[in-house]
mmCIF file of C-alpha atoms in Angstrom:
data_model
loop_
_atom_site.group_PDB
_atom_site.id
_atom_site.type_symbol
_atom_site.label_atom_id
_atom_site.label_comp_id
_atom_site.label_asym_id
_atom_site.label_seq_id
_atom_site.Cartn_x
_atom_site.Cartn_y
_atom_site.Cartn_z
ATOM 1 C CA UNK C 1 4.918 -0.763 -13.716
ATOM 2 C CA UNK C 2 7.417 -3.439 -14.822
ATOM 3 C CA UNK C 3 6.243 -7.225 -14.831
ATOM 4 C CA UNK C 4 8.232 -9.828 -13.682
ATOM 5 C CA UNK C 5 11.477 -10.706 -15.371
ATOM 6 C CA UNK C 6 11.607 -12.016 -19.066
ATOM 7 C CA UNK C 7 13.971 -15.082 -18.440
ATOM 8 C CA UNK C 8 13.252 -16.409 -21.566
ATOM 9 C CA UNK C 9 15.231 -13.467 -23.505
ATOM 10 C CA UNK C 10 18.342 -13.908 -22.026
ATOM 11 C CA UNK C 11 18.726 -17.550 -21.761
ATOM 12 C CA UNK C 12 17.358 -17.642 -25.586
ATOM 13 C CA UNK C 13 20.413 -15.274 -26.427
ATOM 14 C CA UNK C 14 22.931 -17.369 -24.213
ATOM 15 C CA UNK C 15 21.748 -20.906 -25.556
ATOM 16 C CA UNK C 16 22.936 -20.728 -28.882
ATOM 17 C CA UNK C 17 26.417 -22.531 -29.109
ATOM 18 C CA UNK C 18 28.206 -19.581 -30.964
ATOM 19 C CA UNK C 19 26.774 -16.921 -28.719
ATOM 20 C CA UNK C 20 27.487 -18.485 -25.755
ATOM 21 C CA UNK C 21 31.292 -19.237 -26.870
ATOM 22 C CA UNK C 22 31.407 -15.615 -27.378
ATOM 23 C CA UNK C 23 30.039 -14.849 -24.095
ATOM 24 C CA UNK C 24 32.474 -16.788 -22.109
ATOM 25 C CA UNK C 25 35.226 -15.666 -24.535
ATOM 26 C CA UNK C 26 34.408 -12.323 -23.387
ATOM 27 C CA UNK C 27 34.594 -13.432 -19.363
ATOM 28 C CA UNK C 28 37.780 -12.206 -19.206
ATOM 29 C CA UNK C 29 36.775 -8.080 -18.986
ATOM 30 C CA UNK C 30 38.465 -7.560 -22.294
ATOM 31 C CA UNK C 31 37.095 -6.218 -25.784
ATOM 32 C CA UNK C 32 37.617 -8.903 -28.646
ATOM 33 C CA UNK C 33 37.249 -7.881 -32.407
ATOM 34 C CA UNK C 34 34.409 -9.320 -34.325
ATOM 35 C CA UNK C 35 36.786 -11.690 -36.297
ATOM 36 C CA UNK C 36 38.618 -13.185 -33.419
ATOM 37 C CA UNK C 37 35.084 -14.036 -31.933
ATOM 38 C CA UNK C 38 33.990 -15.574 -35.138
ATOM 39 C CA UNK C 39 36.824 -18.155 -34.615
ATOM 40 C CA UNK C 40 36.407 -18.827 -31.243
ATOM 41 C CA UNK C 41 33.010 -19.586 -32.287
ATOM 42 C CA UNK C 42 33.952 -21.366 -35.286
ATOM 43 C CA UNK C 43 31.431 -19.333 -37.375
ATOM 44 C CA UNK C 44 31.656 -17.345 -40.469
ATOM 45 C CA UNK C 45 32.068 -13.616 -40.185
ATOM 46 C CA UNK C 46 28.765 -12.650 -41.359
ATOM 47 C CA UNK C 47 27.217 -15.453 -39.190
ATOM 48 C CA UNK C 48 29.241 -14.017 -36.091
ATOM 49 C CA UNK C 49 27.480 -10.418 -36.928
ATOM 50 C CA UNK C 50 24.228 -11.601 -36.663
ATOM 51 C CA UNK C 51 24.934 -13.014 -33.669
ATOM 52 C CA UNK C 52 26.518 -9.868 -32.102
ATOM 53 C CA UNK C 53 23.537 -7.826 -33.394
ATOM 54 C CA UNK C 54 21.390 -10.118 -31.390
ATOM 55 C CA UNK C 55 23.518 -9.925 -28.261
ATOM 56 C CA UNK C 56 23.722 -6.011 -28.628
ATOM 57 C CA UNK C 57 19.890 -5.896 -29.063
ATOM 58 C CA UNK C 58 19.386 -7.963 -25.795
ATOM 59 C CA UNK C 59 21.800 -6.017 -23.814
ATOM 60 C CA UNK C 60 24.459 -8.719 -23.102
ATOM 61 C CA UNK C 61 27.377 -6.945 -25.070
ATOM 62 C CA UNK C 62 28.683 -3.367 -25.915
ATOM 63 C CA UNK C 63 30.506 -2.333 -29.054
ATOM 64 C CA UNK C 64 32.945 0.581 -30.131
ATOM 65 C CA UNK C 65 34.811 1.043 -33.062
ATOM 66 C CA UNK C 66 38.449 1.299 -33.018
ATOM 67 C CA UNK C 67 39.461 2.410 -36.926
ATOM 68 C CA UNK C 68 38.265 -0.213 -39.375
ATOM 69 C CA UNK C 69 37.286 -3.021 -36.373
ATOM 70 C CA UNK C 70 34.312 -3.187 -34.084
ATOM 71 C CA UNK C 71 35.601 -4.613 -30.592
ATOM 72 C CA UNK C 72 33.059 -6.229 -28.124
ATOM 73 C CA UNK C 73 32.884 -6.433 -24.604
ATOM 74 C CA UNK C 74 30.415 -8.061 -22.005
ATOM 75 C CA UNK C 75 27.762 -4.834 -21.029
ATOM 76 C CA UNK C 76 28.754 -5.279 -17.315
ATOM 77 C CA UNK C 77 29.696 -7.708 -14.268
ATOM 78 C CA UNK C 78 25.666 -8.881 -14.303
ATOM 79 C CA UNK C 79 25.971 -10.510 -17.209
ATOM 80 C CA UNK C 80 29.147 -11.898 -16.275
ATOM 81 C CA UNK C 81 28.088 -13.141 -13.188
ATOM 82 C CA UNK C 82 25.099 -14.778 -14.827
ATOM 83 C CA UNK C 83 27.582 -16.603 -17.425
ATOM 84 C CA UNK C 84 29.582 -17.713 -14.738
ATOM 85 C CA UNK C 85 26.127 -19.112 -12.626
ATOM 86 C CA UNK C 86 25.453 -21.281 -15.546
ATOM 87 C CA UNK C 87 28.578 -22.723 -15.708
ATOM 88 C CA UNK C 88 28.087 -23.899 -12.263
ATOM 89 C CA UNK C 89 25.110 -26.120 -13.653
ATOM 90 C CA UNK C 90 26.013 -26.545 -16.985
ATOM 91 C CA UNK C 91 27.033 -30.275 -18.186
ATOM 92 C CA UNK C 92 31.025 -30.648 -18.656
ATOM 93 C CA UNK C 93 32.156 -31.424 -21.780
ATOM 94 C CA UNK C 94 34.045 -34.766 -22.753
ATOM 95 C CA UNK C 95 37.603 -33.863 -22.694
ATOM 96 C CA UNK C 96 38.477 -35.854 -25.826
ATOM 97 C CA UNK C 97 42.412 -34.371 -26.342
ATOM 98 C CA UNK C 98 45.259 -33.760 -24.420
ATOM 99 C CA UNK C 99 45.301 -29.741 -25.382
ATOM 100 C CA UNK C 100 41.489 -30.027 -24.206
ATOM 101 C CA UNK C 101 43.131 -31.357 -20.838
ATOM 102 C CA UNK C 102 45.685 -28.752 -20.600
ATOM 103 C CA UNK C 103 43.496 -26.107 -21.167
ATOM 104 C CA UNK C 104 40.931 -26.989 -18.449
ATOM 105 C CA UNK C 105 43.909 -27.384 -16.134
ATOM 106 C CA UNK C 106 44.951 -23.979 -16.672
ATOM 107 C CA UNK C 107 41.631 -22.545 -16.330
ATOM 108 C CA UNK C 108 41.073 -24.566 -12.900
ATOM 109 C CA UNK C 109 44.217 -22.913 -11.633
ATOM 110 C CA UNK C 110 44.005 -19.233 -12.341
ATOM 111 C CA UNK C 111 41.703 -17.333 -14.125
ATOM 112 C CA UNK C 112 40.105 -13.894 -14.776
ATOM 113 C CA UNK C 113 36.226 -13.804 -13.944
ATOM 114 C CA UNK C 114 35.341 -10.771 -15.799
ATOM 115 C CA UNK C 115 37.126 -8.553 -13.945
ATOM 116 C CA UNK C 116 38.654 -10.367 -10.663
ATOM 117 C CA UNK C 117 40.533 -13.479 -9.982
ATOM 118 C CA UNK C 118 39.183 -17.119 -9.968
ATOM 119 C CA UNK C 119 40.478 -20.808 -9.602
ATOM 120 C CA UNK C 120 42.367 -22.593 -7.110
ATOM 121 C CA UNK C 121 45.126 -19.885 -6.556
ATOM 122 C CA UNK C 122 42.241 -17.520 -6.133
ATOM 123 C CA UNK C 123 40.591 -19.627 -3.335
ATOM 124 C CA UNK C 124 43.804 -19.578 -1.848
ATOM 125 C CA UNK C 125 44.181 -16.122 -1.659
ATOM 126 C CA UNK C 126 40.735 -15.535 0.068
ATOM 127 C CA UNK C 127 41.648 -18.423 2.642
ATOM 128 C CA UNK C 128 44.802 -16.370 3.419
ATOM 129 C CA UNK C 129 43.278 -12.959 3.716
ATOM 130 C CA UNK C 130 40.534 -14.603 5.911
ATOM 131 C CA UNK C 131 43.155 -16.665 8.175
ATOM 132 C CA UNK C 132 45.113 -13.043 7.962
ATOM 133 C CA UNK C 133 42.079 -11.338 9.687
ATOM 134 C CA UNK C 134 41.836 -9.132 6.907
ATOM 135 C CA UNK C 135 38.643 -10.303 5.289
ATOM 136 C CA UNK C 136 35.093 -12.309 6.691
ATOM 137 C CA UNK C 137 34.640 -15.553 5.414
ATOM 138 C CA UNK C 138 32.985 -15.262 1.883
ATOM 139 C CA UNK C 139 29.546 -16.644 1.145
ATOM 140 C CA UNK C 140 28.610 -16.729 -2.408
ATOM 141 C CA UNK C 141 26.416 -14.013 -4.113
ATOM 142 C CA UNK C 142 26.608 -12.299 -0.790
ATOM 143 C CA UNK C 143 28.148 -8.811 0.158
ATOM 144 C CA UNK C 144 31.412 -9.640 1.914
ATOM 145 C CA UNK C 145 32.981 -7.665 4.631
ATOM 146 C CA UNK C 146 36.569 -6.142 4.723
ATOM 147 C CA UNK C 147 37.457 -6.116 8.726
ATOM 148 C CA UNK C 148 41.222 -4.771 8.692
ATOM 149 C CA UNK C 149 43.289 -2.950 6.415
ATOM 150 C CA UNK C 150 46.236 -3.163 8.686
ATOM 151 C CA UNK C 151 46.801 -6.871 8.714
ATOM 152 C CA UNK C 152 50.420 -7.965 7.021
ATOM 153 C CA UNK C 153 48.509 -9.282 3.853
ATOM 154 C CA UNK C 154 45.920 -6.409 3.582
ATOM 155 C CA UNK C 155 49.378 -4.209 3.791
ATOM 156 C CA UNK C 156 50.886 -5.998 1.157
ATOM 157 C CA UNK C 157 48.147 -6.147 -1.193
ATOM 158 C CA UNK C 158 47.434 -2.648 -0.255
ATOM 159 C CA UNK C 159 43.935 -2.763 0.605
ATOM 160 C CA UNK C 160 43.703 0.595 2.215
ATOM 161 C CA UNK C 161 43.752 1.984 -1.492
ATOM 162 C CA UNK C 162 40.557 0.419 -2.344
ATOM 163 C CA UNK C 163 38.541 2.882 -4.322
ATOM 164 C CA UNK C 164 35.850 3.335 -2.061
ATOM 165 C CA UNK C 165 33.952 5.937 -4.799
ATOM 166 C CA UNK C 166 32.181 3.500 -6.553
ATOM 167 C CA UNK C 167 28.642 2.065 -5.626
ATOM 168 C CA UNK C 168 29.717 -1.515 -6.767
ATOM 169 C CA UNK C 169 30.094 -3.628 -3.455
ATOM 170 C CA UNK C 170 33.462 -3.507 -2.235
ATOM 171 C CA UNK C 171 33.792 -7.568 -1.717
ATOM 172 C CA UNK C 172 31.490 -9.828 -2.690
ATOM 173 C CA UNK C 173 31.805 -13.848 -3.000
ATOM 174 C CA UNK C 174 31.428 -15.243 -6.481
ATOM 175 C CA UNK C 175 31.156 -18.895 -6.626
ATOM 176 C CA UNK C 176 34.058 -20.439 -8.287
ATOM 177 C CA UNK C 177 32.262 -22.904 -11.193
ATOM 178 C CA UNK C 178 35.384 -25.132 -10.843
ATOM 179 C CA UNK C 179 36.305 -25.265 -7.320
ATOM 180 C CA UNK C 180 32.711 -24.676 -6.042
ATOM 181 C CA UNK C 181 33.573 -21.786 -3.412
ATOM 182 C CA UNK C 182 33.309 -18.328 -3.287
ATOM 183 C CA UNK C 183 36.402 -16.558 -4.673
ATOM 184 C CA UNK C 184 36.490 -12.384 -4.227
ATOM 185 C CA UNK C 185 34.524 -10.521 -6.335
ATOM 186 C CA UNK C 186 33.460 -6.812 -6.162
ATOM 187 C CA UNK C 187 35.961 -3.751 -6.221
ATOM 188 C CA UNK C 188 38.369 -5.659 -3.886
ATOM 189 C CA UNK C 189 38.303 -8.488 -6.428
ATOM 190 C CA UNK C 190 39.207 -6.215 -9.221
ATOM 191 C CA UNK C 191 41.795 -4.601 -6.979
ATOM 192 C CA UNK C 192 43.822 -7.973 -6.046
ATOM 193 C CA UNK C 193 43.755 -8.838 -10.067
ATOM 194 C CA UNK C 194 45.180 -5.584 -10.944
ATOM 195 C CA UNK C 195 47.707 -5.976 -7.973
ATOM 196 C CA UNK C 196 48.759 -9.557 -9.274
ATOM 197 C CA UNK C 197 49.364 -8.084 -13.056
ATOM 198 C CA UNK C 198 50.700 -4.903 -11.806
ATOM 199 C CA UNK C 199 53.222 -6.904 -9.544
ATOM 200 C CA UNK C 200 53.888 -9.353 -12.562
ATOM 201 C CA UNK C 201 53.108 -12.561 -10.781
ATOM 202 C CA UNK C 202 50.416 -14.069 -13.006
ATOM 203 C CA UNK C 203 50.177 -12.533 -16.810
ATOM 204 C CA UNK C 204 47.517 -12.918 -19.499
ATOM 205 C CA UNK C 205 47.286 -15.938 -22.001
ATOM 206 C CA UNK C 206 46.542 -15.306 -25.633
ATOM 207 C CA UNK C 207 42.975 -17.391 -26.641
ATOM 208 C CA UNK C 208 41.582 -17.815 -23.220
ATOM 209 C CA UNK C 209 41.248 -16.715 -19.748
ATOM 210 C CA UNK C 210 43.765 -18.369 -18.309
ATOM 211 C CA UNK C 211 46.230 -16.590 -16.452
ATOM 212 C CA UNK C 212 49.991 -17.996 -16.666
ATOM 213 C CA UNK C 213 51.483 -17.829 -12.942
ATOM 214 C CA UNK C 214 55.394 -17.025 -13.070
ATOM 215 C CA UNK C 215 58.270 -17.990 -10.848
ATOM 216 C CA UNK C 216 57.960 -15.122 -8.578
ATOM 217 C CA UNK C 217 54.011 -15.949 -8.551
ATOM 218 C CA UNK C 218 54.765 -19.379 -7.636
ATOM 219 C CA UNK C 219 56.795 -18.295 -4.629
ATOM 220 C CA UNK C 220 53.985 -16.127 -3.455
ATOM 221 C CA UNK C 221 50.982 -18.668 -3.892
ATOM 222 C CA UNK C 222 52.935 -20.875 -1.980
ATOM 223 C CA UNK C 223 53.546 -18.917 0.857
ATOM 224 C CA UNK C 224 49.982 -17.522 1.016
ATOM 225 C CA UNK C 225 48.473 -21.352 0.980
ATOM 226 C CA UNK C 226 51.180 -22.274 3.792
ATOM 227 C CA UNK C 227 50.312 -19.261 5.723
ATOM 228 C CA UNK C 228 46.787 -20.242 5.442
ATOM 229 C CA UNK C 229 47.265 -23.630 6.696
ATOM 230 C CA UNK C 230 49.200 -22.711 9.746
ATOM 231 C CA UNK C 231 46.861 -20.114 10.681
ATOM 232 C CA UNK C 232 43.781 -22.635 10.252
ATOM 233 C CA UNK C 233 45.418 -25.022 12.289
ATOM 234 C CA UNK C 234 46.666 -23.047 15.286
ATOM 235 C CA UNK C 235 42.655 -22.341 15.261
ATOM 236 C CA UNK C 236 41.341 -25.239 15.500
ATOM 237 C CA UNK C 237 43.754 -26.712 17.906
ATOM 238 C CA UNK C 238 43.338 -24.159 20.642
ATOM 239 C CA UNK C 239 41.313 -25.259 23.373
ATOM 240 C CA UNK C 240 37.521 -24.126 23.845
#
């Protein structure tokens, strides 16, 4: 028999600035070595080790040893969702340099959110799939629905190949902390990000979880946004 959830414990772990910086750095779903997390958090390696030990004990991260180094990752999508949810209500830091402003704009445009695609372009992709009839309108925090894997966009993104064996929801609306609307999470979100990377439309950056959009990607996302707007205009202008 279990009592109510002890919210104070994960809140304590996330509430320390160095640990919070490490968790945000791991939001792109990759594993990072302790030395890199120490540099990101701005603390000495022994201090970083202490923080990482606490995150491990609290179940927020996992670790594995490769050679002489230990690599750390978020323990799963639930932790990523919790960190993203806190970003929704967290106050925004004051931007004091051009570098900070540039980094913020990169993150707002396109980034990885654990294992799926986020940012303005992710919203354009979701809108296009909804307008195409492939996907039901998303609601933040709730399971979504694939409607038709045979629409033009569904075929282009090979949605029929979506893995159905996992217990993870096929589609979930994940509230985008920069756009304040849901982008696509779940197995479909992971599938789409893998497709974007495989096609070379976006590439990962070193240093943060923003994604660089290639020239080919620019053309794809421009076409998606145009198609979504055209379908929306056609639907709203139809007589009742």
